[in-house]
């Protein structure tokens, strides 16, 4: 299942709903974090994550170095 990311704004928080697989085919380039001060990552619908996906996700999150990041609905595969 391909990765899809939905985005909505709630007050100061930008909430990202992440769905599908975070792997070597995942791209975050279409989702801009510029200016974000609070980011909520909702992993409710993530079905897989591997080391290549983690690398790409870390690079993406690194584009908002001063933002507060909150992780929500983390399934076991994210925690592990």
PDB file of N, CA and C in Angstrom:
ATOM      1  N   UNK A   1       0.848  -1.181   0.000  1.00  0.00           N
ATOM      2  CA  UNK A   1       0.000   0.000   0.000  1.00  0.00           C
ATOM      3  C   UNK A   1       0.894   1.244   0.000  1.00  0.00           C
ATOM      4  N   UNK A   2       0.683   2.110  -0.933  1.00  0.00           N
ATOM      5  CA  UNK A   2       1.477   3.328  -1.050  1.00  0.00           C
ATOM      6  C   UNK A   2       1.226   4.261   0.130  1.00  0.00           C
ATOM      7  N   UNK A   3       2.199   5.078   0.412  1.00  0.00           N
ATOM      8  CA  UNK A   3       2.100   6.035   1.504  1.00  0.00           C
ATOM      9  C   UNK A   3       1.249   7.228   1.087  1.00  0.00           C
ATOM     10  N   UNK A   4       0.304   7.600   1.950  1.00  0.00           N
ATOM     11  CA  UNK A   4      -0.456   8.836   1.754  1.00  0.00           C
ATOM     12  C   UNK A   4      -0.410   9.621   3.055  1.00  0.00           C
ATOM     13  N   UNK A   5      -0.369  10.942   2.914  1.00  0.00           N
ATOM     14  CA  UNK A   5      -0.303  11.817   4.079  1.00  0.00           C
ATOM     15  C   UNK A   5      -1.367  12.888   3.939  1.00  0.00           C
ATOM     16  N   UNK A   6      -2.252  12.937   4.923  1.00  0.00           N
ATOM     17  CA  UNK A   6      -3.254  14.004   4.945  1.00  0.00           C
ATOM     18  C   UNK A   6      -2.777  15.060   5.939  1.00  0.00           C
ATOM     19  N   UNK A   7      -3.214  16.272   5.723  1.00  0.00           N
ATOM     20  CA  UNK A   7      -2.779  17.374   6.583  1.00  0.00           C
ATOM     21  C   UNK A   7      -3.970  18.251   6.932  1.00  0.00           C
ATOM     22  N   UNK A   8      -4.021  18.658   8.207  1.00  0.00           N
ATOM     23  CA  UNK A   8      -5.022  19.633   8.626  1.00  0.00           C
ATOM     24  C   UNK A   8      -4.419  20.500   9.717  1.00  0.00           C
ATOM     25  N   UNK A   9      -4.986  21.659   9.884  1.00  0.00           N
ATOM     26  CA  UNK A   9      -4.525  22.617  10.884  1.00  0.00           C
ATOM     27  C   UNK A   9      -5.542  22.690  12.001  1.00  0.00           C
ATOM     28  N   UNK A  10      -5.068  22.586  13.246  1.00  0.00           N
ATOM     29  CA  UNK A  10      -5.919  22.765  14.427  1.00  0.00           C
ATOM     30  C   UNK A  10      -5.200  23.711  15.363  1.00  0.00           C
ATOM     31  N   UNK A  11      -5.605  24.952  15.377  1.00  0.00           N
ATOM     32  CA  UNK A  11      -4.906  25.955  16.168  1.00  0.00           C
ATOM     33  C   UNK A  11      -3.486  26.090  15.665  1.00  0.00           C
ATOM     34  N   UNK A  12      -2.520  25.993  16.555  1.00  0.00           N
ATOM     35  CA  UNK A  12      -1.110  26.098  16.174  1.00  0.00           C
ATOM     36  C   UNK A  12      -0.562  24.785  15.624  1.00  0.00           C
ATOM     37  N   UNK A  13      -1.298  23.691  15.793  1.00  0.00           N
ATOM     38  CA  UNK A  13      -0.797  22.372  15.409  1.00  0.00           C
ATOM     39  C   UNK A  13      -1.134  22.028  13.963  1.00  0.00           C
ATOM     40  N   UNK A  14      -0.139  21.478  13.279  1.00  0.00           N
ATOM     41  CA  UNK A  14      -0.360  20.883  11.961  1.00  0.00           C
ATOM     42  C   UNK A  14      -0.394  19.380  12.176  1.00  0.00           C
ATOM     43  N   UNK A  15      -1.519  18.766  11.820  1.00  0.00           N
ATOM     44  CA  UNK A  15      -1.738  17.353  12.079  1.00  0.00           C
ATOM     45  C   UNK A  15      -1.605  16.581  10.767  1.00  0.00           C
ATOM     46  N   UNK A  16      -0.733  15.569  10.803  1.00  0.00           N
ATOM     47  CA  UNK A  16      -0.484  14.743   9.634  1.00  0.00           C
ATOM     48  C   UNK A  16      -0.971  13.324   9.911  1.00  0.00           C
ATOM     49  N   UNK A  17      -1.926  12.877   9.112  1.00  0.00           N
ATOM     50  CA  UNK A  17      -2.402  11.501   9.176  1.00  0.00           C
ATOM     51  C   UNK A  17      -1.607  10.674   8.180  1.00  0.00           C
ATOM     52  N   UNK A  18      -0.857   9.719   8.663  1.00  0.00           N
ATOM     53  CA  UNK A  18       0.024   8.928   7.818  1.00  0.00           C
ATOM     54  C   UNK A  18      -0.602   7.555   7.626  1.00  0.00           C
ATOM     55  N   UNK A  19      -0.715   7.144   6.359  1.00  0.00           N
ATOM     56  CA  UNK A  19      -1.405   5.901   6.032  1.00  0.00           C
ATOM     57  C   UNK A  19      -0.584   5.112   5.021  1.00  0.00           C
ATOM     58  N   UNK A  20      -0.463   3.813   5.260  1.00  0.00           N
ATOM     59  CA  UNK A  20       0.221   2.942   4.311  1.00  0.00           C
ATOM     60  C   UNK A  20       1.582   2.513   4.808  1.00  0.00           C
ATOM     61  N   UNK A  21       2.511   2.358   3.869  1.00  0.00           N
ATOM     62  CA  UNK A  21       3.842   1.853   4.172  1.00  0.00           C
ATOM     63  C   UNK A  21       4.885   2.957   4.086  1.00  0.00           C
ATOM     64  N   UNK A  22       5.737   3.012   5.086  1.00  0.00           N
ATOM     65  CA  UNK A  22       6.867   3.940   5.071  1.00  0.00           C
ATOM     66  C   UNK A  22       8.081   3.086   4.730  1.00  0.00           C
ATOM     67  N   UNK A  23       8.490   3.149   3.448  1.00  0.00           N
ATOM     68  CA  UNK A  23       9.579   2.299   2.973  1.00  0.00           C
ATOM     69  C   UNK A  23      10.418   3.049   1.944  1.00  0.00           C
ATOM     70  N   UNK A  24      11.243   2.315   1.193  1.00  0.00           N
ATOM     71  CA  UNK A  24      12.150   2.939   0.220  1.00  0.00           C
ATOM     72  C   UNK A  24      11.420   3.661  -0.903  1.00  0.00           C
ATOM     73  N   UNK A  25      10.159   3.385  -1.100  1.00  0.00           N
ATOM     74  CA  UNK A  25       9.374   4.051  -2.134  1.00  0.00           C
ATOM     75  C   UNK A  25       8.620   5.275  -1.617  1.00  0.00           C
ATOM     76  N   UNK A  26       8.713   5.529  -0.333  1.00  0.00           N
ATOM     77  CA  UNK A  26       7.986   6.653   0.273  1.00  0.00           C
ATOM     78  C   UNK A  26       8.656   7.974  -0.075  1.00  0.00           C
ATOM     79  N   UNK A  27       7.819   8.953  -0.363  1.00  0.00           N
ATOM     80  CA  UNK A  27       8.335  10.295  -0.625  1.00  0.00           C
ATOM     81  C   UNK A  27       7.561  11.296   0.219  1.00  0.00           C
ATOM     82  N   UNK A  28       8.298  12.171   0.838  1.00  0.00           N
ATOM     83  CA  UNK A  28       7.697  13.200   1.687  1.00  0.00           C
ATOM     84  C   UNK A  28       7.848  14.582   1.061  1.00  0.00           C
ATOM     85  N   UNK A  29       8.396  14.639  -0.136  1.00  0.00           N
ATOM     86  CA  UNK A  29       8.716  15.919  -0.766  1.00  0.00           C
ATOM     87  C   UNK A  29       7.500  16.799  -1.020  1.00  0.00           C
ATOM     88  N   UNK A  30       6.324  16.222  -1.153  1.00  0.00           N
ATOM     89  CA  UNK A  30       5.127  17.007  -1.408  1.00  0.00           C
ATOM     90  C   UNK A  30       4.495  17.605  -0.163  1.00  0.00           C
ATOM     91  N   UNK A  31       5.066  17.317   1.016  1.00  0.00           N
ATOM     92  CA  UNK A  31       4.504  17.799   2.274  1.00  0.00           C
ATOM     93  C   UNK A  31       5.522  18.723   2.925  1.00  0.00           C
ATOM     94  N   UNK A  32       5.205  20.004   2.938  1.00  0.00           N
ATOM     95  CA  UNK A  32       6.123  21.029   3.407  1.00  0.00           C
ATOM     96  C   UNK A  32       5.907  21.318   4.892  1.00  0.00           C
ATOM     97  N   UNK A  33       6.986  21.289   5.664  1.00  0.00           N
ATOM     98  CA  UNK A  33       6.896  21.569   7.101  1.00  0.00           C
ATOM     99  C   UNK A  33       7.350  22.985   7.463  1.00  0.00           C
ATOM    100  N   UNK A  34       7.681  23.790   6.463  1.00  0.00           N
ATOM    101  CA  UNK A  34       8.161  25.156   6.721  1.00  0.00           C
ATOM    102  C   UNK A  34       7.211  25.933   7.621  1.00  0.00           C
ATOM    103  N   UNK A  35       7.763  26.546   8.624  1.00  0.00           N
ATOM    104  CA  UNK A  35       6.996  27.397   9.515  1.00  0.00           C
ATOM    105  C   UNK A  35       6.210  26.666  10.588  1.00  0.00           C
ATOM    106  N   UNK A  36       6.256  25.354  10.596  1.00  0.00           N
ATOM    107  CA  UNK A  36       5.504  24.593  11.596  1.00  0.00           C
ATOM    108  C   UNK A  36       6.157  24.748  12.972  1.00  0.00           C
ATOM    109  N   UNK A  37       5.341  25.037  13.971  1.00  0.00           N
ATOM    110  CA  UNK A  37       5.858  25.135  15.340  1.00  0.00           C
ATOM    111  C   UNK A  37       5.419  23.948  16.184  1.00  0.00           C
ATOM    112  N   UNK A  38       4.296  23.326  15.823  1.00  0.00           N
ATOM    113  CA  UNK A  38       3.816  22.125  16.497  1.00  0.00           C
ATOM    114  C   UNK A  38       3.284  21.160  15.440  1.00  0.00           C
ATOM    115  N   UNK A  39       3.833  19.948  15.449  1.00  0.00           N
ATOM    116  CA  UNK A  39       3.467  18.931  14.467  1.00  0.00           C
ATOM    117  C   UNK A  39       2.944  17.710  15.216  1.00  0.00           C
ATOM    118  N   UNK A  40       1.789  17.209  14.776  1.00  0.00           N
ATOM    119  CA  UNK A  40       1.235  15.977  15.330  1.00  0.00           C
ATOM    120  C   UNK A  40       1.296  14.928  14.228  1.00  0.00           C
ATOM    121  N   UNK A  41       1.995  13.835  14.501  1.00  0.00           N
ATOM    122  CA  UNK A  41       2.097  12.714  13.565  1.00  0.00           C
ATOM    123  C   UNK A  41       1.172  11.606  14.052  1.00  0.00           C
ATOM    124  N   UNK A  42       0.142  11.324  13.282  1.00  0.00           N
ATOM    125  CA  UNK A  42      -0.809  10.265  13.633  1.00  0.00           C
ATOM    126  C   UNK A  42      -0.496   9.040  12.782  1.00  0.00           C
ATOM    127  N   UNK A  43       0.038   8.005  13.426  1.00  0.00           N
ATOM    128  CA  UNK A  43       0.465   6.790  12.750  1.00  0.00           C
ATOM    129  C   UNK A  43      -0.587   5.688  12.764  1.00  0.00           C
ATOM    130  N   UNK A  44      -1.817   6.015  13.029  1.00  0.00           N
ATOM    131  CA  UNK A  44      -2.919   5.050  13.169  1.00  0.00           C
ATOM    132  C   UNK A  44      -2.955   4.035  12.033  1.00  0.00           C
ATOM    133  N   UNK A  45      -2.763   4.483  10.814  1.00  0.00           N
ATOM    134  CA  UNK A  45      -2.958   3.609   9.656  1.00  0.00           C
ATOM    135  C   UNK A  45      -1.663   3.203   8.961  1.00  0.00           C
ATOM    136  N   UNK A  46      -0.540   3.236   9.680  1.00  0.00           N
ATOM    137  CA  UNK A  46       0.720   2.781   9.100  1.00  0.00           C
ATOM    138  C   UNK A  46       0.773   1.258   9.201  1.00  0.00           C
ATOM    139  N   UNK A  47       1.018   0.609   8.076  1.00  0.00           N
ATOM    140  CA  UNK A  47       1.022  -0.850   8.047  1.00  0.00           C
ATOM    141  C   UNK A  47       2.423  -1.450   8.026  1.00  0.00           C
ATOM    142  N   UNK A  48       3.440  -0.631   7.701  1.00  0.00           N
ATOM    143  CA  UNK A  48       4.806  -1.127   7.624  1.00  0.00           C
ATOM    144  C   UNK A  48       5.767   0.043   7.700  1.00  0.00           C
ATOM    145  N   UNK A  49       6.912  -0.172   8.331  1.00  0.00           N
ATOM    146  CA  UNK A  49       8.001   0.802   8.278  1.00  0.00           C
ATOM    147  C   UNK A  49       9.296  -0.007   8.255  1.00  0.00           C
ATOM    148  N   UNK A  50      10.225   0.396   7.390  1.00  0.00           N
ATOM    149  CA  UNK A  50      11.519  -0.272   7.364  1.00  0.00           C
ATOM    150  C   UNK A  50      12.630   0.771   7.484  1.00  0.00           C
ATOM    151  N   UNK A  51      13.873   0.316   7.482  1.00  0.00           N
ATOM    152  CA  UNK A  51      14.993   1.229   7.730  1.00  0.00           C
ATOM    153  C   UNK A  51      15.109   2.317   6.668  1.00  0.00           C
ATOM    154  N   UNK A  52      14.821   1.992   5.428  1.00  0.00           N
ATOM    155  CA  UNK A  52      14.868   3.009   4.366  1.00  0.00           C
ATOM    156  C   UNK A  52      13.776   4.058   4.584  1.00  0.00           C
ATOM    157  N   UNK A  53      12.604   3.606   4.998  1.00  0.00           N
ATOM    158  CA  UNK A  53      11.513   4.529   5.287  1.00  0.00           C
ATOM    159  C   UNK A  53      11.822   5.414   6.477  1.00  0.00           C
ATOM    160  N   UNK A  54      12.462   4.853   7.491  1.00  0.00           N
ATOM    161  CA  UNK A  54      12.853   5.642   8.664  1.00  0.00           C
ATOM    162  C   UNK A  54      13.822   6.743   8.248  1.00  0.00           C
ATOM    163  N   UNK A  55      14.792   6.391   7.405  1.00  0.00           N
ATOM    164  CA  UNK A  55      15.765   7.377   6.923  1.00  0.00           C
ATOM    165  C   UNK A  55      15.061   8.546   6.221  1.00  0.00           C
ATOM    166  N   UNK A  56      14.140   8.240   5.316  1.00  0.00           N
ATOM    167  CA  UNK A  56      13.431   9.290   4.578  1.00  0.00           C
ATOM    168  C   UNK A  56      12.553  10.118   5.503  1.00  0.00           C
ATOM    169  N   UNK A  57      11.908   9.473   6.465  1.00  0.00           N
ATOM    170  CA  UNK A  57      11.047  10.174   7.414  1.00  0.00           C
ATOM    171  C   UNK A  57      11.870  11.120   8.296  1.00  0.00           C
ATOM    172  N   UNK A  58      13.040  10.667   8.755  1.00  0.00           N
ATOM    173  CA  UNK A  58      13.912  11.509   9.584  1.00  0.00           C
ATOM    174  C   UNK A  58      14.386  12.722   8.799  1.00  0.00           C
ATOM    175  N   UNK A  59      14.735  12.529   7.532  1.00  0.00           N
ATOM    176  CA  UNK A  59      15.146  13.677   6.700  1.00  0.00           C
ATOM    177  C   UNK A  59      14.004  14.690   6.576  1.00  0.00           C
ATOM    178  N   UNK A  60      12.786  14.202   6.398  1.00  0.00           N
ATOM    179  CA  UNK A  60      11.619  15.074   6.255  1.00  0.00           C
ATOM    180  C   UNK A  60      11.362  15.849   7.542  1.00  0.00           C
ATOM    181  N   UNK A  61      11.327  15.154   8.676  1.00  0.00           N
ATOM    182  CA  UNK A  61      11.070  15.804   9.964  1.00  0.00           C
ATOM    183  C   UNK A  61      12.191  16.809  10.286  1.00  0.00           C
ATOM    184  N   UNK A  62      13.391  16.531   9.819  1.00  0.00           N
ATOM    185  CA  UNK A  62      14.524  17.429  10.042  1.00  0.00           C
ATOM    186  C   UNK A  62      14.384  18.777   9.358  1.00  0.00           C
ATOM    187  N   UNK A  63      13.419  18.910   8.458  1.00  0.00           N
ATOM    188  CA  UNK A  63      13.203  20.201   7.793  1.00  0.00           C
ATOM    189  C   UNK A  63      12.435  21.177   8.686  1.00  0.00           C
ATOM    190  N   UNK A  64      12.016  20.730   9.866  1.00  0.00           N
ATOM    191  CA  UNK A  64      11.341  21.583  10.852  1.00  0.00           C
ATOM    192  C   UNK A  64      12.059  21.429  12.193  1.00  0.00           C
ATOM    193  N   UNK A  65      13.330  21.875  12.276  1.00  0.00           N
ATOM    194  CA  UNK A  65      14.154  21.577  13.454  1.00  0.00           C
ATOM    195  C   UNK A  65      13.677  22.177  14.766  1.00  0.00           C
ATOM    196  N   UNK A  66      12.915  23.251  14.709  1.00  0.00           N
ATOM    197  CA  UNK A  66      12.496  23.880  15.965  1.00  0.00           C
ATOM    198  C   UNK A  66      11.054  23.537  16.359  1.00  0.00           C
ATOM    199  N   UNK A  67      10.406  22.695  15.576  1.00  0.00           N
ATOM    200  CA  UNK A  67       9.011  22.345  15.857  1.00  0.00           C
ATOM    201  C   UNK A  67       8.908  21.320  16.980  1.00  0.00           C
ATOM    202  N   UNK A  68       7.864  21.462  17.772  1.00  0.00           N
ATOM    203  CA  UNK A  68       7.518  20.447  18.767  1.00  0.00           C
ATOM    204  C   UNK A  68       6.775  19.343  18.014  1.00  0.00           C
ATOM    205  N   UNK A  69       7.206  18.085  18.204  1.00  0.00           N
ATOM    206  CA  UNK A  69       6.588  16.977  17.488  1.00  0.00           C
ATOM    207  C   UNK A  69       5.909  16.044  18.479  1.00  0.00           C
ATOM    208  N   UNK A  70       4.656  15.738  18.196  1.00  0.00           N
ATOM    209  CA  UNK A  70       3.857  14.849  19.030  1.00  0.00           C
ATOM    210  C   UNK A  70       3.507  13.625  18.187  1.00  0.00           C
ATOM    211  N   UNK A  71       3.740  12.434  18.748  1.00  0.00           N
ATOM    212  CA  UNK A  71       3.427  11.184  18.066  1.00  0.00           C
ATOM    213  C   UNK A  71       2.146  10.621  18.651  1.00  0.00           C
ATOM    214  N   UNK A  72       1.222  10.232  17.775  1.00  0.00           N
ATOM    215  CA  UNK A  72      -0.103   9.803  18.198  1.00  0.00           C
ATOM    216  C   UNK A  72      -0.444   8.476  17.522  1.00  0.00           C
ATOM    217  N   UNK A  73      -1.149   7.603  18.261  1.00  0.00           N
ATOM    218  CA  UNK A  73      -1.639   6.330  17.724  1.00  0.00           C
ATOM    219  C   UNK A  73      -0.523   5.507  17.086  1.00  0.00           C
ATOM    220  N   UNK A  74       0.563   5.315  17.808  1.00  0.00           N
ATOM    221  CA  UNK A  74       1.703   4.577  17.286  1.00  0.00           C
ATOM    222  C   UNK A  74       1.486   3.071  17.418  1.00  0.00           C
ATOM    223  N   UNK A  75       1.366   2.369  16.289  1.00  0.00           N
ATOM    224  CA  UNK A  75       1.236   0.920  16.366  1.00  0.00           C
ATOM    225  C   UNK A  75       2.574   0.290  16.763  1.00  0.00           C
ATOM    226  N   UNK A  76       2.559  -0.965  17.092  1.00  0.00           N
ATOM    227  CA  UNK A  76       3.762  -1.677  17.565  1.00  0.00           C
ATOM    228  C   UNK A  76       4.913  -1.554  16.574  1.00  0.00           C
ATOM    229  N   UNK A  77       4.631  -1.571  15.274  1.00  0.00           N
ATOM    230  CA  UNK A  77       5.718  -1.491  14.284  1.00  0.00           C
ATOM    231  C   UNK A  77       6.461  -0.158  14.365  1.00  0.00           C
ATOM    232  N   UNK A  78       5.799   0.900  14.775  1.00  0.00           N
ATOM    233  CA  UNK A  78       6.463   2.199  14.945  1.00  0.00           C
ATOM    234  C   UNK A  78       7.288   2.184  16.231  1.00  0.00           C
ATOM    235  N   UNK A  79       6.739   1.672  17.292  1.00  0.00           N
ATOM    236  CA  UNK A  79       7.426   1.631  18.571  1.00  0.00           C
ATOM    237  C   UNK A  79       8.677   0.765  18.485  1.00  0.00           C
ATOM    238  N   UNK A  80       8.566  -0.388  17.830  1.00  0.00           N
ATOM    239  CA  UNK A  80       9.718  -1.280  17.694  1.00  0.00           C
ATOM    240  C   UNK A  80      10.806  -0.615  16.882  1.00  0.00           C
TER     241      UNK A  80
END
